PDB file of C-alpha atoms in Angstrom:
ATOM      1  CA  UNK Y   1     -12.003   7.350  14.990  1.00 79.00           C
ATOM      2  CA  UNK Y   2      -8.173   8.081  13.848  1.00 89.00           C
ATOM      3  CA  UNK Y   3      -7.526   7.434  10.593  1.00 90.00           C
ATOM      4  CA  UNK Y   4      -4.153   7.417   9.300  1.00 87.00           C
ATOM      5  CA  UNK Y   5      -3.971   7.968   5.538  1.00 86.00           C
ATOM      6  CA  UNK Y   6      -0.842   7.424   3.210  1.00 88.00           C
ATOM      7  CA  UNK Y   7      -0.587  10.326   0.748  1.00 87.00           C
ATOM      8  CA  UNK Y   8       0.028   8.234  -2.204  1.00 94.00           C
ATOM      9  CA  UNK Y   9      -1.758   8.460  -5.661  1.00 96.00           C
ATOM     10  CA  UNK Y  10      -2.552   4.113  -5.179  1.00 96.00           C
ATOM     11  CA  UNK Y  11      -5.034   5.192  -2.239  1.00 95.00           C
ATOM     12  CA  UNK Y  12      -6.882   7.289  -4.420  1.00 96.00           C
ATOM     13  CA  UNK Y  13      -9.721   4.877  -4.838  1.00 96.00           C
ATOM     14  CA  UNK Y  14     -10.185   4.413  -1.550  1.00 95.00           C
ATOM     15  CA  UNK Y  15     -10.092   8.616  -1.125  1.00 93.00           C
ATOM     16  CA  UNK Y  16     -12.943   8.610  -3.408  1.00 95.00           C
ATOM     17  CA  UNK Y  17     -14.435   5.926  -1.363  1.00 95.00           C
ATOM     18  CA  UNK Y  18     -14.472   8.053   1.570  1.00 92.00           C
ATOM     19  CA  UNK Y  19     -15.676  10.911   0.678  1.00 90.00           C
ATOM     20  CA  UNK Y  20     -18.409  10.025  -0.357  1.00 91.00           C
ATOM     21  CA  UNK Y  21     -19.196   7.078   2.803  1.00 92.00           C
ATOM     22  CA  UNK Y  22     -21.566   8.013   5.539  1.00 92.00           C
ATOM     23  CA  UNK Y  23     -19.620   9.001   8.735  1.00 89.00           C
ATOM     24  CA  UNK Y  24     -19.240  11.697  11.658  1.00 87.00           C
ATOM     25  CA  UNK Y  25     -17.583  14.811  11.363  1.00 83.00           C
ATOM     26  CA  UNK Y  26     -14.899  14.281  13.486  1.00 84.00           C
ATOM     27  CA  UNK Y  27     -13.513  11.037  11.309  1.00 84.00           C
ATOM     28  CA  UNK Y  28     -13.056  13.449   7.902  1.00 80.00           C
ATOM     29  CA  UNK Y  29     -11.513  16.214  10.254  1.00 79.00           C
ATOM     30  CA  UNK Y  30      -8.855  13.459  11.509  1.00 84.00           C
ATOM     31  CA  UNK Y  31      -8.045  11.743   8.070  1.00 79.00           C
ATOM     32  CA  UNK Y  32      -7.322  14.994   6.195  1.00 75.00           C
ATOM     33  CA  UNK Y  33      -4.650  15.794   9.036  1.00 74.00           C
ATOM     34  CA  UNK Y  34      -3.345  12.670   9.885  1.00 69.00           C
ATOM     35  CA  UNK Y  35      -1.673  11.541   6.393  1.00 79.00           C
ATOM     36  CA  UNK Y  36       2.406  10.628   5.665  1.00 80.00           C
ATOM     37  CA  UNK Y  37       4.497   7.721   4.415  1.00 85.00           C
ATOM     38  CA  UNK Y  38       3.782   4.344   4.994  1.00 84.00           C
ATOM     39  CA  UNK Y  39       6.798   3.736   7.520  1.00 87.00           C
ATOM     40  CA  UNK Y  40       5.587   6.454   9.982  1.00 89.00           C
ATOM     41  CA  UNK Y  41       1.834   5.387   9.504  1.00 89.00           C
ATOM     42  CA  UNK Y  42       3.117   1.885  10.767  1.00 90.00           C
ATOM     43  CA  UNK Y  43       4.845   3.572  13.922  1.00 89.00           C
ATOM     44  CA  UNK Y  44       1.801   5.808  14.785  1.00 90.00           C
ATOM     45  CA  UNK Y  45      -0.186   2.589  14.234  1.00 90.00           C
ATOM     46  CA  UNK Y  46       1.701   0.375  16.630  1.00 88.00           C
ATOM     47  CA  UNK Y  47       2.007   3.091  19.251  1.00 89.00           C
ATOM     48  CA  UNK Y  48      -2.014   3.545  19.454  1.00 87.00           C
ATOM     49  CA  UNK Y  49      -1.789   7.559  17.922  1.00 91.00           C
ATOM     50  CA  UNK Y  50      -4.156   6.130  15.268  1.00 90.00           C
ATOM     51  CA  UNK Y  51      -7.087   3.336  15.446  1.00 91.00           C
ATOM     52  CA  UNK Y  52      -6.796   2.545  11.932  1.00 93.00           C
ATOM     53  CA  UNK Y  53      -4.867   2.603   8.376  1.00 92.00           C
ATOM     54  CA  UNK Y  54      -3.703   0.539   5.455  1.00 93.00           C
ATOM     55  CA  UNK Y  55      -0.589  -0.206   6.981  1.00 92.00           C
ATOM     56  CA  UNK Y  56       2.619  -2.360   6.121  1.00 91.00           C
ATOM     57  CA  UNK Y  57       2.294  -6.437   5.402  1.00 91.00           C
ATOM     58  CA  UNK Y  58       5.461  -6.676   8.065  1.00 89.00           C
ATOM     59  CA  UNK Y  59       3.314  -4.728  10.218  1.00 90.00           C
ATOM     60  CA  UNK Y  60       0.392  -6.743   9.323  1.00 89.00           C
ATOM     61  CA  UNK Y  61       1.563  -9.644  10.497  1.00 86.00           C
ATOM     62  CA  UNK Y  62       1.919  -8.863  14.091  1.00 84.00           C
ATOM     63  CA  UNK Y  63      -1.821  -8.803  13.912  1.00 79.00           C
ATOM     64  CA  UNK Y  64      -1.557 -12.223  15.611  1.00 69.00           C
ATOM     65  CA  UNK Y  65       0.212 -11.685  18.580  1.00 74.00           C
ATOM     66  CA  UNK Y  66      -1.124  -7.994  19.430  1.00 79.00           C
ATOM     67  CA  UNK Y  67      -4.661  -8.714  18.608  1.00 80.00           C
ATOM     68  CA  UNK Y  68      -5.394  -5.641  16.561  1.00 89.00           C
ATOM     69  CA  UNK Y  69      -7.959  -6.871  13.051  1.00 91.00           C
ATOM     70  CA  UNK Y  70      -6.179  -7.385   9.746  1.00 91.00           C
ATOM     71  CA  UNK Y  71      -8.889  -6.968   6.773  1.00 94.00           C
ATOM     72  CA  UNK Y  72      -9.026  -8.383   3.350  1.00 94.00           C
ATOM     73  CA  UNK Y  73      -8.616  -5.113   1.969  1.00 95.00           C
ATOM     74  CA  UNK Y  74      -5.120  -4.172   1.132  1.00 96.00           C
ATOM     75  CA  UNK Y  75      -2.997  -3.172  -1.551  1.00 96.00           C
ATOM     76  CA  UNK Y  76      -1.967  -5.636  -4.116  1.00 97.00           C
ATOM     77  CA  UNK Y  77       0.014  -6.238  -6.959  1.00 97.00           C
ATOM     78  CA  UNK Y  78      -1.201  -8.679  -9.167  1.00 96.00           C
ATOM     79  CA  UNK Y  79       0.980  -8.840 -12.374  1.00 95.00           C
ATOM     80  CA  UNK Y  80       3.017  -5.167 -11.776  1.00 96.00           C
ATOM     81  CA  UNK Y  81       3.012  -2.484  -9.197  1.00 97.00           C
ATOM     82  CA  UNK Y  82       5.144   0.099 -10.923  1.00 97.00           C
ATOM     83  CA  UNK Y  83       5.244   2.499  -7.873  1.00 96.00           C
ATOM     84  CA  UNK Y  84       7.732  -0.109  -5.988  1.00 96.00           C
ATOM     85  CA  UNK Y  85      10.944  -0.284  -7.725  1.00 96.00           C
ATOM     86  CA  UNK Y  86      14.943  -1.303  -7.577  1.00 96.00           C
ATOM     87  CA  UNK Y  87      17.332   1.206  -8.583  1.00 96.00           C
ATOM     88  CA  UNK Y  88      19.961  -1.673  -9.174  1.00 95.00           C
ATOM     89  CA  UNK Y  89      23.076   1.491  -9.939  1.00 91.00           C
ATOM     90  CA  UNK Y  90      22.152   3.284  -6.814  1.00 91.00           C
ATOM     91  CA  UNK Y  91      21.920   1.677  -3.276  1.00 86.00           C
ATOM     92  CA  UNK Y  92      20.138   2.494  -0.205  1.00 80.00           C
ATOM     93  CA  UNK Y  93      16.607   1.753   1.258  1.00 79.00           C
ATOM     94  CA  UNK Y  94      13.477   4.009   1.247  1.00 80.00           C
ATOM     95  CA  UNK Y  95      12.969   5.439   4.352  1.00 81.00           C
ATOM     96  CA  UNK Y  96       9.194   5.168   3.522  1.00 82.00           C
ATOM     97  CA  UNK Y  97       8.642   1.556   3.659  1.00 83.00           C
ATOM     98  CA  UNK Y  98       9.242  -1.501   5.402  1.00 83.00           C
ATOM     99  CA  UNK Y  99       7.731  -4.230   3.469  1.00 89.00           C
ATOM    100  CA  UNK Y 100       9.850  -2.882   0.276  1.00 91.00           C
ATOM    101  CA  UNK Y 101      13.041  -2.848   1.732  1.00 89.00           C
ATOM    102  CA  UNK Y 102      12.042  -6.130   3.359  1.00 91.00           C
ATOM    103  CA  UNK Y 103      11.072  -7.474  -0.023  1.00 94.00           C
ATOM    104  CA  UNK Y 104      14.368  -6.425  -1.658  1.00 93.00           C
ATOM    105  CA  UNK Y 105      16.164  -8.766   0.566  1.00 90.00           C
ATOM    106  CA  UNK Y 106      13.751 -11.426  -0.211  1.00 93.00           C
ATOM    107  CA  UNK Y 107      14.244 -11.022  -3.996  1.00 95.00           C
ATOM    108  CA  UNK Y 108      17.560 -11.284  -3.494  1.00 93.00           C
ATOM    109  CA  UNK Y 109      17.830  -8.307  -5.461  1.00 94.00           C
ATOM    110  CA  UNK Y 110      20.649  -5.255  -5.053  1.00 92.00           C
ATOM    111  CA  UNK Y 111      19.816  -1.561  -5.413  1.00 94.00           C
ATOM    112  CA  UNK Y 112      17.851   1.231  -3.878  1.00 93.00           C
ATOM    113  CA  UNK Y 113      14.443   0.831  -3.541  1.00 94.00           C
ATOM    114  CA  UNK Y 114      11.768   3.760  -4.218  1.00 95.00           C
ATOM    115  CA  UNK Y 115       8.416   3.889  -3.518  1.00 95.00           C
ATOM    116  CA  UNK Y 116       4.993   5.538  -3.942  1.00 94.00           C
ATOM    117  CA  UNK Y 117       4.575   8.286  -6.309  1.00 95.00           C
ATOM    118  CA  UNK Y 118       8.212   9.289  -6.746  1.00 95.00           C
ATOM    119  CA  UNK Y 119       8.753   5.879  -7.789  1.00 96.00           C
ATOM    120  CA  UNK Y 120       5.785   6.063 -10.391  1.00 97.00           C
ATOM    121  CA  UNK Y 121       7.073   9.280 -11.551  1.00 97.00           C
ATOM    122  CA  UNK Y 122      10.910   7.924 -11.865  1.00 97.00           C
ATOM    123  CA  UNK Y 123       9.154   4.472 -14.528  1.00 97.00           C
ATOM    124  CA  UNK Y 124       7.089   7.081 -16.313  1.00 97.00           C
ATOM    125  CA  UNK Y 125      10.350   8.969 -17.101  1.00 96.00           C
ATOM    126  CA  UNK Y 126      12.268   6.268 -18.096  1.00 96.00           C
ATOM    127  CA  UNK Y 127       9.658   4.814 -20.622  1.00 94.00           C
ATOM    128  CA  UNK Y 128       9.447   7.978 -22.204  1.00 94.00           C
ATOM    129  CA  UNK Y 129      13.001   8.054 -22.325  1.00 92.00           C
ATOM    130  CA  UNK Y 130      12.893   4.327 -23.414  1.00 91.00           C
ATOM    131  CA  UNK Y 131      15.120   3.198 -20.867  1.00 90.00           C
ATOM    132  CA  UNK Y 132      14.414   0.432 -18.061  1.00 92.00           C
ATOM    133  CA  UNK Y 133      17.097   0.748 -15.508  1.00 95.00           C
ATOM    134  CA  UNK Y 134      14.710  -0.737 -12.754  1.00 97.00           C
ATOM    135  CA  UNK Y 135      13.145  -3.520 -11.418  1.00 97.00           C
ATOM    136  CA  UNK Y 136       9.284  -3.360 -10.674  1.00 97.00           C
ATOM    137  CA  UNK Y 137       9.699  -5.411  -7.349  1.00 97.00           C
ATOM    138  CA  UNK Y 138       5.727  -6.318  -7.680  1.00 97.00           C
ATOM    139  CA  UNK Y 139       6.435  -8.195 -11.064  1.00 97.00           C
ATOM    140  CA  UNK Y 140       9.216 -10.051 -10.069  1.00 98.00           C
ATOM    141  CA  UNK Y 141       7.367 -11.245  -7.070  1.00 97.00           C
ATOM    142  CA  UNK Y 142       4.745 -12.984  -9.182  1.00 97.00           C
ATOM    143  CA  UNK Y 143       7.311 -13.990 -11.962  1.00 97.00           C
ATOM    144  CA  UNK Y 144       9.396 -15.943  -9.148  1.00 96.00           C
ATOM    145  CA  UNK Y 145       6.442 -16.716  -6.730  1.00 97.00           C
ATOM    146  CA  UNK Y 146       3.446 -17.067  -9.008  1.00 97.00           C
ATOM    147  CA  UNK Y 147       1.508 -15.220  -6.336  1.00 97.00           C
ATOM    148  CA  UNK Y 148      -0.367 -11.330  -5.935  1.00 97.00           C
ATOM    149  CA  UNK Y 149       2.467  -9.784  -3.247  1.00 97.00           C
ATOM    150  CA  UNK Y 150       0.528  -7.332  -0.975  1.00 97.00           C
ATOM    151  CA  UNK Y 151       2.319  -4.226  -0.424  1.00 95.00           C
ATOM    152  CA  UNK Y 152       0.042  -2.918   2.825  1.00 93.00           C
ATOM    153  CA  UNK Y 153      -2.907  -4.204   4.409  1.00 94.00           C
ATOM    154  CA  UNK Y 154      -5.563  -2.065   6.390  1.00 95.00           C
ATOM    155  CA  UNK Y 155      -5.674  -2.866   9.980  1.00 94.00           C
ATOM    156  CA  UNK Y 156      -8.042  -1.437  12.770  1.00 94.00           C
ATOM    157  CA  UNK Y 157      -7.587  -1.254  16.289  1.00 93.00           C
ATOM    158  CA  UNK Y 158     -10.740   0.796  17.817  1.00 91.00           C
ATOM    159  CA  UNK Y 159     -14.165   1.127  16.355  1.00 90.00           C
ATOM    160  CA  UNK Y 160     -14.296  -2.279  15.019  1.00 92.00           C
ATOM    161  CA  UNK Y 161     -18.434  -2.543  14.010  1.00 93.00           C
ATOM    162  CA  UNK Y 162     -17.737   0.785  12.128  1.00 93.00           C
ATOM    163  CA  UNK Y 163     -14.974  -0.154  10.122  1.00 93.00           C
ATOM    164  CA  UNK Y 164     -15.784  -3.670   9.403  1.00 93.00           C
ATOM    165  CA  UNK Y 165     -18.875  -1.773   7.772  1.00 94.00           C
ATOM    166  CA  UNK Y 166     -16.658   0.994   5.883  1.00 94.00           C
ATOM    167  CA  UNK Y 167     -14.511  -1.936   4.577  1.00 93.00           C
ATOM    168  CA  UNK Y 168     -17.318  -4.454   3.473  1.00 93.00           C
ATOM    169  CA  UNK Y 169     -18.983  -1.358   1.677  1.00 94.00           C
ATOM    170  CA  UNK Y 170     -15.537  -0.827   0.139  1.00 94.00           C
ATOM    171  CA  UNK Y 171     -14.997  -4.016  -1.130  1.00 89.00           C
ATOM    172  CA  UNK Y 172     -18.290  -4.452  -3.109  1.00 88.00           C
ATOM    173  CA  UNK Y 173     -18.207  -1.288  -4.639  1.00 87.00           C
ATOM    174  CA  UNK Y 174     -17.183  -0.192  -7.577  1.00 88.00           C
ATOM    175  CA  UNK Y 175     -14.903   2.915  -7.367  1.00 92.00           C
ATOM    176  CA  UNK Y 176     -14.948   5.409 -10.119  1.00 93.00           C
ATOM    177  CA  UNK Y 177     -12.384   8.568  -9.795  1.00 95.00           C
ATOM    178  CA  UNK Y 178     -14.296  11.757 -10.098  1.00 95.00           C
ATOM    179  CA  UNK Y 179     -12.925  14.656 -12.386  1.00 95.00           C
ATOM    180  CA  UNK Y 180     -11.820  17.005  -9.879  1.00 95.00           C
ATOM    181  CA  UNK Y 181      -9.774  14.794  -7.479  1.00 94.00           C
ATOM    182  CA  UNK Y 182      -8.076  13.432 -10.533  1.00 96.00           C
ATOM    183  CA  UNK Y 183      -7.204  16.916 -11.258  1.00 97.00           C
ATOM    184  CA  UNK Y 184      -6.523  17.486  -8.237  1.00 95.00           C
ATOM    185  CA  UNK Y 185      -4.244  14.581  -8.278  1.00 95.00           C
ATOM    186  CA  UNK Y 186      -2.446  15.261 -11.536  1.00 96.00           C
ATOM    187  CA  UNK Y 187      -1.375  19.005 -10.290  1.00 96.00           C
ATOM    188  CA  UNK Y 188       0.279  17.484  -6.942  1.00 93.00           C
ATOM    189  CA  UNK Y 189       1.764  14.126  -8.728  1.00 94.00           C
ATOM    190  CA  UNK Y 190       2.720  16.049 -11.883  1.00 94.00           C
ATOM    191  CA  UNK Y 191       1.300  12.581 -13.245  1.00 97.00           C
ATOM    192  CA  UNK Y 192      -0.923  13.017 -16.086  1.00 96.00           C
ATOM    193  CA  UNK Y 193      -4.707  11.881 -15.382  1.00 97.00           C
ATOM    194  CA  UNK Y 194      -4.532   9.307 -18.242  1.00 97.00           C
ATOM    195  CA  UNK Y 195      -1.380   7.867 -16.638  1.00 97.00           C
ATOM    196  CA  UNK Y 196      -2.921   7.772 -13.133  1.00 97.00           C
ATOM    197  CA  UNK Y 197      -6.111   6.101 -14.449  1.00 97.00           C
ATOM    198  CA  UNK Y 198      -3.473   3.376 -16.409  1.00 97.00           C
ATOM    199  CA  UNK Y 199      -1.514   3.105 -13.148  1.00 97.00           C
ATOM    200  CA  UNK Y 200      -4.461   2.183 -10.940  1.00 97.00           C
ATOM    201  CA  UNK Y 201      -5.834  -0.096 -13.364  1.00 96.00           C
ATOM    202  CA  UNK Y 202      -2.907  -2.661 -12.335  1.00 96.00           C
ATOM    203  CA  UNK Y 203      -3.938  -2.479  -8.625  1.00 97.00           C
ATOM    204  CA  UNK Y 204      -5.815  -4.417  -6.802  1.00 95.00           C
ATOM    205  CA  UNK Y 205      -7.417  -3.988  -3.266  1.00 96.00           C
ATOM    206  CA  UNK Y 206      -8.919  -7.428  -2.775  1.00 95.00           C
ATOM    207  CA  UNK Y 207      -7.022  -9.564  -0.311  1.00 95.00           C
ATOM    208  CA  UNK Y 208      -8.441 -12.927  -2.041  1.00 96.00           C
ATOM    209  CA  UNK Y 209      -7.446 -16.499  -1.050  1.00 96.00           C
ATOM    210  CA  UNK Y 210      -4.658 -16.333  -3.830  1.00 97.00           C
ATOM    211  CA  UNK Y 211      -3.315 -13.003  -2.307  1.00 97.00           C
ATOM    212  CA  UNK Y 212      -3.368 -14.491   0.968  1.00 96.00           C
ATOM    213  CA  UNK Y 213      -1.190 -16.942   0.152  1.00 97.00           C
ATOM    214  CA  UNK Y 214       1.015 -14.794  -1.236  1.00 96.00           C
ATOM    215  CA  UNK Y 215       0.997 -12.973   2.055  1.00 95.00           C
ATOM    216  CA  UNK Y 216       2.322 -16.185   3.662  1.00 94.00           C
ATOM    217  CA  UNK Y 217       4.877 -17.450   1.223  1.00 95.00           C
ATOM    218  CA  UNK Y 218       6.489 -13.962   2.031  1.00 95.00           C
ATOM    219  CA  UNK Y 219       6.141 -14.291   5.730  1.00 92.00           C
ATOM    220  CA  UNK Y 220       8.169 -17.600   5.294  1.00 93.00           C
ATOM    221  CA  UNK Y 221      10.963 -16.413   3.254  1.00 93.00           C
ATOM    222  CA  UNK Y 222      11.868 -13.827   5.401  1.00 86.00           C
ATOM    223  CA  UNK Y 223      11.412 -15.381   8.384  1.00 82.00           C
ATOM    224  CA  UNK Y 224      14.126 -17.546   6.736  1.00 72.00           C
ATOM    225  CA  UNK Y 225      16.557 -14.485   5.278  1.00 62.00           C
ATOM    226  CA  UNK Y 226      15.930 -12.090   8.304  1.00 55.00           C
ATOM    227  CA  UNK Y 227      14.907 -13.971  11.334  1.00 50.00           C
ATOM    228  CA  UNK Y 228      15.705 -10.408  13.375  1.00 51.00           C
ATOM    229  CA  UNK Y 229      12.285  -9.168  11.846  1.00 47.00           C
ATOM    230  CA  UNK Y 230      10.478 -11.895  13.774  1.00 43.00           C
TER     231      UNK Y 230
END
């Protein structure tokens, strides 16, 4: 049971989640090595080094044609995202993501993108600073699309009747963030714990019908502005 597990402070919930779930030994031992970005957790994915992980939507999608299970857990942006940005004065991608540099392109937006907690870090500085030289590429999804854009989806490979269970429990409960892992959190983030409780607040991890068409418009589009990808 190989768990990949993106180091990010928008997987905390599911963190929490974990902890405390039911399972054997050999799972936590795996998932507390095997963490990193969400581009290499796509690779090590793909190439069978791990059985499972929230993984990429562009990775996601080749679900269909390599018969691996994508779930309706995920991680979604409903209104904002705030830890997926354009830096429209710099340029470059993010090394760390494939859906964001994907979804750049779709936007038809210019800039460098950033991602994960260095992009939360970067907004949290600039509001403080009362600046906005950024684009939160989850709002401007819905704005344009009037659709939830899902950033990464969790996909399983192996073990199927044991994660289908770990899922289902994870989407009916209700996930509260413990003291000491928010902490914990806020010392490795340098993101206070009131500002990673307000951060999480605008995610969502519920792949509904709405969010699944979301997760089709944006197939379309870029099967349309990057055909390569397909």
């Amino acid at each position: 049971m190989r768990f990949g597990k993106i180091d990010y402070l928008n997987l905390l919930p599911f963190e929490t989640f974990v902890r405390a779930y039911p399972k054997p030994s050999h799972f936590q031992l795996f998932y507390n090595k095997k963490k990193s970005y969400p581009a290499k957790l796509n690779r090590e994915f793909l190439f069978g080094r791990i059985d499972a992980g929230f993984v990429s939507s562009i990775t996601a999608l080749r679900a269909r044609r390599e018969r691996f299970w994508a779930s309706q857990v995920g991680i979604v942006a409903r209104k904002e995202v705030l830890s997926v940005i354009c830096l429209p004065k710099e340029k470059g991608e993010d090394y760390q993501s494939a859906t964001s540099n994907a979804l750049l392109k779709v936007l038809g937006l210019k800039g460098r993108v950033l991602i994960g907690d260095r992009a939360l870090v970067e907004v949290l500085k600039q509001k403080s600073n009362h600046q906005k030289d950024y684009v939160d590429l989850g709002k401007f999804w819905v704005k344009k699309e009037h659709l939830p854009f899902v950033f990464g989806r969790l996909c399983v490979k192996k073990n199927h009747s044991f994660y289908k269970k770990l899922i289902h429990s994870f989407y009916k409960k209700h996930i509260k963030i413990p003291h000491f892992l928010l902490t914990k959190a806020a010392l490795k983030s340098g993101i206070s714990k009131q500002e990673i409780l307000q951060y999480l607040q605008v995610l969502s991890y519920k792949i509904d019908k709405k969010a699944n068409f979301g997760v089709e418009r944006f197939y379309r589009i870029l099967k349309i502005k990057a055909p390569r990808r397909f």
